[in-house]
Tab-separated table of C-alpha atoms in Angstrom:
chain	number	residue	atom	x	y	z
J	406	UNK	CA	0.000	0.000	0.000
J	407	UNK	CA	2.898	2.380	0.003
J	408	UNK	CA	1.155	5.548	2.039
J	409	UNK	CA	-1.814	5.683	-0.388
J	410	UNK	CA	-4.998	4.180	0.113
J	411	UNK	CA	-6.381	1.362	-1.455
J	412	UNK	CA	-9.968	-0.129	-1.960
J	413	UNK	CA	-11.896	-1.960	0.569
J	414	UNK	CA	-15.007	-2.452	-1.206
J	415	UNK	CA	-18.400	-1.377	-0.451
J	416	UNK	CA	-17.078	2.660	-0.072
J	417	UNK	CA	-14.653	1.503	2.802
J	418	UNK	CA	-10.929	2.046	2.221
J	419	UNK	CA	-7.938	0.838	3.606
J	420	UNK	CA	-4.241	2.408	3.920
J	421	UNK	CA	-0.527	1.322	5.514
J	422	UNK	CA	1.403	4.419	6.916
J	423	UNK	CA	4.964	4.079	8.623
J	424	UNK	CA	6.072	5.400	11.726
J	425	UNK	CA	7.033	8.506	9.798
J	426	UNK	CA	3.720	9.186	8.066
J	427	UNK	CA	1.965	8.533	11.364
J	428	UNK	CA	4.041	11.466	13.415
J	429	UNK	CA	3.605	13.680	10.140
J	430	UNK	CA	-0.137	13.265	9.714
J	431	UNK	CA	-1.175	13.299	13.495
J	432	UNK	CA	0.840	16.455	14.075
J	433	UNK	CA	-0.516	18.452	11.075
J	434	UNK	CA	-4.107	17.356	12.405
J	435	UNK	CA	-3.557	18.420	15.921
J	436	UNK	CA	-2.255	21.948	14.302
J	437	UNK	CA	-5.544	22.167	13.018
J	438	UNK	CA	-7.750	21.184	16.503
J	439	UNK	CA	-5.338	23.349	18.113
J	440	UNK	CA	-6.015	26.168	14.996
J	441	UNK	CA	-9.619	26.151	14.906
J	442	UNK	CA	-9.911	26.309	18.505
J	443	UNK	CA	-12.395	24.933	20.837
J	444	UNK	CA	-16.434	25.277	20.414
J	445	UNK	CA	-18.862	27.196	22.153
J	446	UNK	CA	-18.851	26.588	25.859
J	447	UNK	CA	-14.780	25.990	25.971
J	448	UNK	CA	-13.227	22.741	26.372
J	449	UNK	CA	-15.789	21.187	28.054
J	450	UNK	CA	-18.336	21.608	24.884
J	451	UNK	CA	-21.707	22.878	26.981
J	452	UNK	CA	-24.165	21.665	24.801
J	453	UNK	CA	-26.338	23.834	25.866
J	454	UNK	CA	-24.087	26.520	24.675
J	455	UNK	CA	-23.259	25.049	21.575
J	456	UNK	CA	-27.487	24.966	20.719
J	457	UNK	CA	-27.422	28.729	21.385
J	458	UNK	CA	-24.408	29.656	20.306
J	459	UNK	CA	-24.011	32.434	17.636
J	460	UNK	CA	-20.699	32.855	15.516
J	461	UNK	CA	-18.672	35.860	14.536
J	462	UNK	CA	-19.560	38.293	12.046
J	463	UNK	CA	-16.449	39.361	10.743
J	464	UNK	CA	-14.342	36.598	8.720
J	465	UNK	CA	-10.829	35.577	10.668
J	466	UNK	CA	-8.132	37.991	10.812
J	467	UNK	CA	-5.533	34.143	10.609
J	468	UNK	CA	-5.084	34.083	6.568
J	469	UNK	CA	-5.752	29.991	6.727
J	470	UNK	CA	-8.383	30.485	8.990
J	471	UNK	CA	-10.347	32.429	6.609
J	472	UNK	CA	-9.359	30.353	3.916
J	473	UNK	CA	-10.803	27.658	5.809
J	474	UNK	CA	-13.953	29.933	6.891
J	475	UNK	CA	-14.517	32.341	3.744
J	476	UNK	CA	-16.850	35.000	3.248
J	477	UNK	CA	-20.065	33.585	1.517
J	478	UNK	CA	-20.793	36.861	-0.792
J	479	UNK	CA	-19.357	38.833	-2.788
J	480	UNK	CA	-16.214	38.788	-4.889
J	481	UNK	CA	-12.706	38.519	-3.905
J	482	UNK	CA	-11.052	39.341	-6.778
J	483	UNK	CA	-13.388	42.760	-6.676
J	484	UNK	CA	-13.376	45.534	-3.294
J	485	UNK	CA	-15.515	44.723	-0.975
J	486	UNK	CA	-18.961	46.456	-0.759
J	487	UNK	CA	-21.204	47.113	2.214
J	488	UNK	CA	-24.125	44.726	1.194
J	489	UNK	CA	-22.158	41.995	0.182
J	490	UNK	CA	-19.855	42.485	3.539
J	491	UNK	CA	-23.426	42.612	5.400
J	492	UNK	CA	-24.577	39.269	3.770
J	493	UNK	CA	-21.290	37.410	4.560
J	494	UNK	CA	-21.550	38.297	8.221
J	495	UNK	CA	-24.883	37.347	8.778
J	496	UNK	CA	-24.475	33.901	6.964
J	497	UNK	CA	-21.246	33.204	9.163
J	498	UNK	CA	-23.170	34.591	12.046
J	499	UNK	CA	-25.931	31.186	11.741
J	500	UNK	CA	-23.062	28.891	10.105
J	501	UNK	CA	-19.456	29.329	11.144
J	502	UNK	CA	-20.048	27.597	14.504
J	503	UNK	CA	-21.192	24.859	12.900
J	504	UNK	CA	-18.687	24.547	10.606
J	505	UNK	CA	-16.315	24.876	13.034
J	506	UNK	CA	-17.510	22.069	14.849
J	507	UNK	CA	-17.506	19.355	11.860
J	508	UNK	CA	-14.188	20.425	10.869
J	509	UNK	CA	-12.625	20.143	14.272
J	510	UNK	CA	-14.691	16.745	14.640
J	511	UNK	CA	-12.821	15.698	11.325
J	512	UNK	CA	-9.277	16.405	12.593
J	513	UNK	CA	-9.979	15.039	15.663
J	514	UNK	CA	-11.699	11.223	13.978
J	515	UNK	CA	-8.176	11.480	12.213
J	516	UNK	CA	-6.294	12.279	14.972
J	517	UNK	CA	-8.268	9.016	17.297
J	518	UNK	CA	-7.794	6.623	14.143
J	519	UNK	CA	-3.826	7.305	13.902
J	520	UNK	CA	-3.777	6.803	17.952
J	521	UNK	CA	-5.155	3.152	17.477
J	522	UNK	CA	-1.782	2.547	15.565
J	523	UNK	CA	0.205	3.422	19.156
J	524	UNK	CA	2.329	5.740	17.698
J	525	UNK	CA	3.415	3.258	15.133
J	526	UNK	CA	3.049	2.476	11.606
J	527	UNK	CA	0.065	0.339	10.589
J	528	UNK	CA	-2.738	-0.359	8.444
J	529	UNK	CA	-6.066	1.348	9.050
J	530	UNK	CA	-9.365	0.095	7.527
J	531	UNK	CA	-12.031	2.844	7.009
J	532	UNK	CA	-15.646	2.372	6.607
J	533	UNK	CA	-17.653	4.847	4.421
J	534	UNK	CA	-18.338	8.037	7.489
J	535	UNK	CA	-14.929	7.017	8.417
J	536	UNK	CA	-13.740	8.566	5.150
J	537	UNK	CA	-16.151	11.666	5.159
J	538	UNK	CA	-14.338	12.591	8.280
J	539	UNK	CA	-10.795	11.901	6.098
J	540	UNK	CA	-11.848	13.264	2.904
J	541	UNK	CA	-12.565	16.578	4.845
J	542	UNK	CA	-9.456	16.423	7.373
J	543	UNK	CA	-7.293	16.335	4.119
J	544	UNK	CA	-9.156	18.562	2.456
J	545	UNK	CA	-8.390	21.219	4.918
J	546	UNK	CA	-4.889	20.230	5.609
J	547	UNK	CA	-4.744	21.036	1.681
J	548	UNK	CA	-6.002	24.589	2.006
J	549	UNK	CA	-4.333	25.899	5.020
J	550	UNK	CA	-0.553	24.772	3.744
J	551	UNK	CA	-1.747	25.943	0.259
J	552	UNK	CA	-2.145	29.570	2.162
J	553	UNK	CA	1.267	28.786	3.662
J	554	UNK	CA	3.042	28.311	0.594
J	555	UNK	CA	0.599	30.961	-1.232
J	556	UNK	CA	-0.166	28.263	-4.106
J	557	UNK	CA	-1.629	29.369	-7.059
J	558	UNK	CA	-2.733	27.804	-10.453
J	559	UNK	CA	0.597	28.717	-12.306
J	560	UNK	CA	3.365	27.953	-9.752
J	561	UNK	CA	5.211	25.146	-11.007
J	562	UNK	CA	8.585	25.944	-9.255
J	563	UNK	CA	7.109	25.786	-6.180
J	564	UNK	CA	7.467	21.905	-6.935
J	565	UNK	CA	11.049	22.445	-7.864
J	566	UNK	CA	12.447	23.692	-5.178
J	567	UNK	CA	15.961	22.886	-3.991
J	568	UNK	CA	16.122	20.962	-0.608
J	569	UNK	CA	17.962	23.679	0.841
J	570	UNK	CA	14.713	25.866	0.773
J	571	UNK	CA	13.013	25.772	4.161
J	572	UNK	CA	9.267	25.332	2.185
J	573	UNK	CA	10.354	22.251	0.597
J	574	UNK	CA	8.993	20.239	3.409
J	575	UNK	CA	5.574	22.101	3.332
J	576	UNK	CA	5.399	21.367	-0.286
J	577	UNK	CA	6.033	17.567	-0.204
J	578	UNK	CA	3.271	17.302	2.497
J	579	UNK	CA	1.132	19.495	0.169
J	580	UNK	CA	1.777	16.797	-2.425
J	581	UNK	CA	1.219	13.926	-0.439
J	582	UNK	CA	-1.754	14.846	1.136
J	583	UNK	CA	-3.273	15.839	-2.323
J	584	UNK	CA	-2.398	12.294	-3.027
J	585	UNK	CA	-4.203	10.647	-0.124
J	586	UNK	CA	-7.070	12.744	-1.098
J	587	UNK	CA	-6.717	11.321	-4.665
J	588	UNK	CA	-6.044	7.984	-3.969
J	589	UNK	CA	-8.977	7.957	-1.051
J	590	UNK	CA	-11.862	9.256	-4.090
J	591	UNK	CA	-10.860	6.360	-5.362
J	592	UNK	CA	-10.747	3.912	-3.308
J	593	UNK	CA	-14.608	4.691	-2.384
J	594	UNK	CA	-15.708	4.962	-5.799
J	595	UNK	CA	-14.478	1.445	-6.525
Protein backbone atom coordinates (compact mmCIF):
# COMPACT_ATOMS: atom_id res chain seq x y z
CA UNK A 1 0.00 0.00 0.00
CA UNK A 2 2.90 2.38 0.00
CA UNK A 3 1.16 5.55 2.04
CA UNK A 4 -1.81 5.68 -0.39
CA UNK A 5 -5.00 4.18 0.11
CA UNK A 6 -6.38 1.36 -1.45
CA UNK A 7 -9.97 -0.13 -1.96
CA UNK A 8 -11.90 -1.96 0.57
CA UNK A 9 -15.01 -2.45 -1.21
CA UNK A 10 -18.40 -1.38 -0.45
CA UNK A 11 -17.08 2.66 -0.07
CA UNK A 12 -14.65 1.50 2.80
CA UNK A 13 -10.93 2.05 2.22
CA UNK A 14 -7.94 0.84 3.61
CA UNK A 15 -4.24 2.41 3.92
CA UNK A 16 -0.53 1.32 5.51
CA UNK A 17 1.40 4.42 6.92
CA UNK A 18 4.96 4.08 8.62
CA UNK A 19 6.07 5.40 11.73
CA UNK A 20 7.03 8.51 9.80
CA UNK A 21 3.72 9.19 8.07
CA UNK A 22 1.96 8.53 11.36
CA UNK A 23 4.04 11.47 13.42
CA UNK A 24 3.61 13.68 10.14
CA UNK A 25 -0.14 13.26 9.71
CA UNK A 26 -1.17 13.30 13.49
CA UNK A 27 0.84 16.45 14.08
CA UNK A 28 -0.52 18.45 11.08
CA UNK A 29 -4.11 17.36 12.41
CA UNK A 30 -3.56 18.42 15.92
CA UNK A 31 -2.25 21.95 14.30
CA UNK A 32 -5.54 22.17 13.02
CA UNK A 33 -7.75 21.18 16.50
CA UNK A 34 -5.34 23.35 18.11
CA UNK A 35 -6.02 26.17 15.00
CA UNK A 36 -9.62 26.15 14.91
CA UNK A 37 -9.91 26.31 18.51
CA UNK A 38 -12.40 24.93 20.84
CA UNK A 39 -16.43 25.28 20.41
CA UNK A 40 -18.86 27.20 22.15
CA UNK A 41 -18.85 26.59 25.86
CA UNK A 42 -14.78 25.99 25.97
CA UNK A 43 -13.23 22.74 26.37
CA UNK A 44 -15.79 21.19 28.05
CA UNK A 45 -18.34 21.61 24.88
CA UNK A 46 -21.71 22.88 26.98
CA UNK A 47 -24.17 21.66 24.80
CA UNK A 48 -26.34 23.83 25.87
CA UNK A 49 -24.09 26.52 24.67
CA UNK A 50 -23.26 25.05 21.57
CA UNK A 51 -27.49 24.97 20.72
CA UNK A 52 -27.42 28.73 21.39
CA UNK A 53 -24.41 29.66 20.31
CA UNK A 54 -24.01 32.43 17.64
CA UNK A 55 -20.70 32.86 15.52
CA UNK A 56 -18.67 35.86 14.54
CA UNK A 57 -19.56 38.29 12.05
CA UNK A 58 -16.45 39.36 10.74
CA UNK A 59 -14.34 36.60 8.72
CA UNK A 60 -10.83 35.58 10.67
CA UNK A 61 -8.13 37.99 10.81
CA UNK A 62 -5.53 34.14 10.61
CA UNK A 63 -5.08 34.08 6.57
CA UNK A 64 -5.75 29.99 6.73
CA UNK A 65 -8.38 30.48 8.99
CA UNK A 66 -10.35 32.43 6.61
CA UNK A 67 -9.36 30.35 3.92
CA UNK A 68 -10.80 27.66 5.81
CA UNK A 69 -13.95 29.93 6.89
CA UNK A 70 -14.52 32.34 3.74
CA UNK A 71 -16.85 35.00 3.25
CA UNK A 72 -20.06 33.58 1.52
CA UNK A 73 -20.79 36.86 -0.79
CA UNK A 74 -19.36 38.83 -2.79
CA UNK A 75 -16.21 38.79 -4.89
CA UNK A 76 -12.71 38.52 -3.90
CA UNK A 77 -11.05 39.34 -6.78
CA UNK A 78 -13.39 42.76 -6.68
CA UNK A 79 -13.38 45.53 -3.29
CA UNK A 80 -15.52 44.72 -0.98
CA UNK A 81 -18.96 46.46 -0.76
CA UNK A 82 -21.20 47.11 2.21
CA UNK A 83 -24.13 44.73 1.19
CA UNK A 84 -22.16 41.99 0.18
CA UNK A 85 -19.85 42.49 3.54
CA UNK A 86 -23.43 42.61 5.40
CA UNK A 87 -24.58 39.27 3.77
CA UNK A 88 -21.29 37.41 4.56
CA UNK A 89 -21.55 38.30 8.22
CA UNK A 90 -24.88 37.35 8.78
CA UNK A 91 -24.47 33.90 6.96
CA UNK A 92 -21.25 33.20 9.16
CA UNK A 93 -23.17 34.59 12.05
CA UNK A 94 -25.93 31.19 11.74
CA UNK A 95 -23.06 28.89 10.10
CA UNK A 96 -19.46 29.33 11.14
CA UNK A 97 -20.05 27.60 14.50
CA UNK A 98 -21.19 24.86 12.90
CA UNK A 99 -18.69 24.55 10.61
CA UNK A 100 -16.31 24.88 13.03
CA UNK A 101 -17.51 22.07 14.85
CA UNK A 102 -17.51 19.35 11.86
CA UNK A 103 -14.19 20.43 10.87
CA UNK A 104 -12.63 20.14 14.27
CA UNK A 105 -14.69 16.75 14.64
CA UNK A 106 -12.82 15.70 11.32
CA UNK A 107 -9.28 16.41 12.59
CA UNK A 108 -9.98 15.04 15.66
CA UNK A 109 -11.70 11.22 13.98
CA UNK A 110 -8.18 11.48 12.21
CA UNK A 111 -6.29 12.28 14.97
CA UNK A 112 -8.27 9.02 17.30
CA UNK A 113 -7.79 6.62 14.14
CA UNK A 114 -3.83 7.31 13.90
CA UNK A 115 -3.78 6.80 17.95
CA UNK A 116 -5.16 3.15 17.48
CA UNK A 117 -1.78 2.55 15.57
CA UNK A 118 0.20 3.42 19.16
CA UNK A 119 2.33 5.74 17.70
CA UNK A 120 3.41 3.26 15.13
CA UNK A 121 3.05 2.48 11.61
CA UNK A 122 0.06 0.34 10.59
CA UNK A 123 -2.74 -0.36 8.44
CA UNK A 124 -6.07 1.35 9.05
CA UNK A 125 -9.37 0.09 7.53
CA UNK A 126 -12.03 2.84 7.01
CA UNK A 127 -15.65 2.37 6.61
CA UNK A 128 -17.65 4.85 4.42
CA UNK A 129 -18.34 8.04 7.49
CA UNK A 130 -14.93 7.02 8.42
CA UNK A 131 -13.74 8.57 5.15
CA UNK A 132 -16.15 11.67 5.16
CA UNK A 133 -14.34 12.59 8.28
CA UNK A 134 -10.80 11.90 6.10
CA UNK A 135 -11.85 13.26 2.90
CA UNK A 136 -12.56 16.58 4.85
CA UNK A 137 -9.46 16.42 7.37
CA UNK A 138 -7.29 16.34 4.12
CA UNK A 139 -9.16 18.56 2.46
CA UNK A 140 -8.39 21.22 4.92
CA UNK A 141 -4.89 20.23 5.61
CA UNK A 142 -4.74 21.04 1.68
CA UNK A 143 -6.00 24.59 2.01
CA UNK A 144 -4.33 25.90 5.02
CA UNK A 145 -0.55 24.77 3.74
CA UNK A 146 -1.75 25.94 0.26
CA UNK A 147 -2.15 29.57 2.16
CA UNK A 148 1.27 28.79 3.66
CA UNK A 149 3.04 28.31 0.59
CA UNK A 150 0.60 30.96 -1.23
CA UNK A 151 -0.17 28.26 -4.11
CA UNK A 152 -1.63 29.37 -7.06
CA UNK A 153 -2.73 27.80 -10.45
CA UNK A 154 0.60 28.72 -12.31
CA UNK A 155 3.37 27.95 -9.75
CA UNK A 156 5.21 25.15 -11.01
CA UNK A 157 8.59 25.94 -9.25
CA UNK A 158 7.11 25.79 -6.18
CA UNK A 159 7.47 21.90 -6.94
CA UNK A 160 11.05 22.45 -7.86
CA UNK A 161 12.45 23.69 -5.18
CA UNK A 162 15.96 22.89 -3.99
CA UNK A 163 16.12 20.96 -0.61
CA UNK A 164 17.96 23.68 0.84
CA UNK A 165 14.71 25.87 0.77
CA UNK A 166 13.01 25.77 4.16
CA UNK A 167 9.27 25.33 2.19
CA UNK A 168 10.35 22.25 0.60
CA UNK A 169 8.99 20.24 3.41
CA UNK A 170 5.57 22.10 3.33
CA UNK A 171 5.40 21.37 -0.29
CA UNK A 172 6.03 17.57 -0.20
CA UNK A 173 3.27 17.30 2.50
CA UNK A 174 1.13 19.50 0.17
CA UNK A 175 1.78 16.80 -2.43
CA UNK A 176 1.22 13.93 -0.44
CA UNK A 177 -1.75 14.85 1.14
CA UNK A 178 -3.27 15.84 -2.32
CA UNK A 179 -2.40 12.29 -3.03
CA UNK A 180 -4.20 10.65 -0.12
CA UNK A 181 -7.07 12.74 -1.10
CA UNK A 182 -6.72 11.32 -4.66
CA UNK A 183 -6.04 7.98 -3.97
CA UNK A 184 -8.98 7.96 -1.05
CA UNK A 185 -11.86 9.26 -4.09
CA UNK A 186 -10.86 6.36 -5.36
CA UNK A 187 -10.75 3.91 -3.31
CA UNK A 188 -14.61 4.69 -2.38
CA UNK A 189 -15.71 4.96 -5.80
CA UNK A 190 -14.48 1.44 -6.53
Amino acid sequence: MAGLFESAGGGSAAIALDELEVSILRSLEVGMVQMIGPGPGGDGGDPLAALFAEGPTEAPANPMLARLFPDAYGDPAKPEDPESRAASGEFRRYTEVDLRARKREDALHVVRMLDRLGGEGGVLKLDPADCLHWLGALNDLRLTLGVQLEVSEDDEELYELPDEDDRKPLVMAYVWLGALQETLLEAIAD
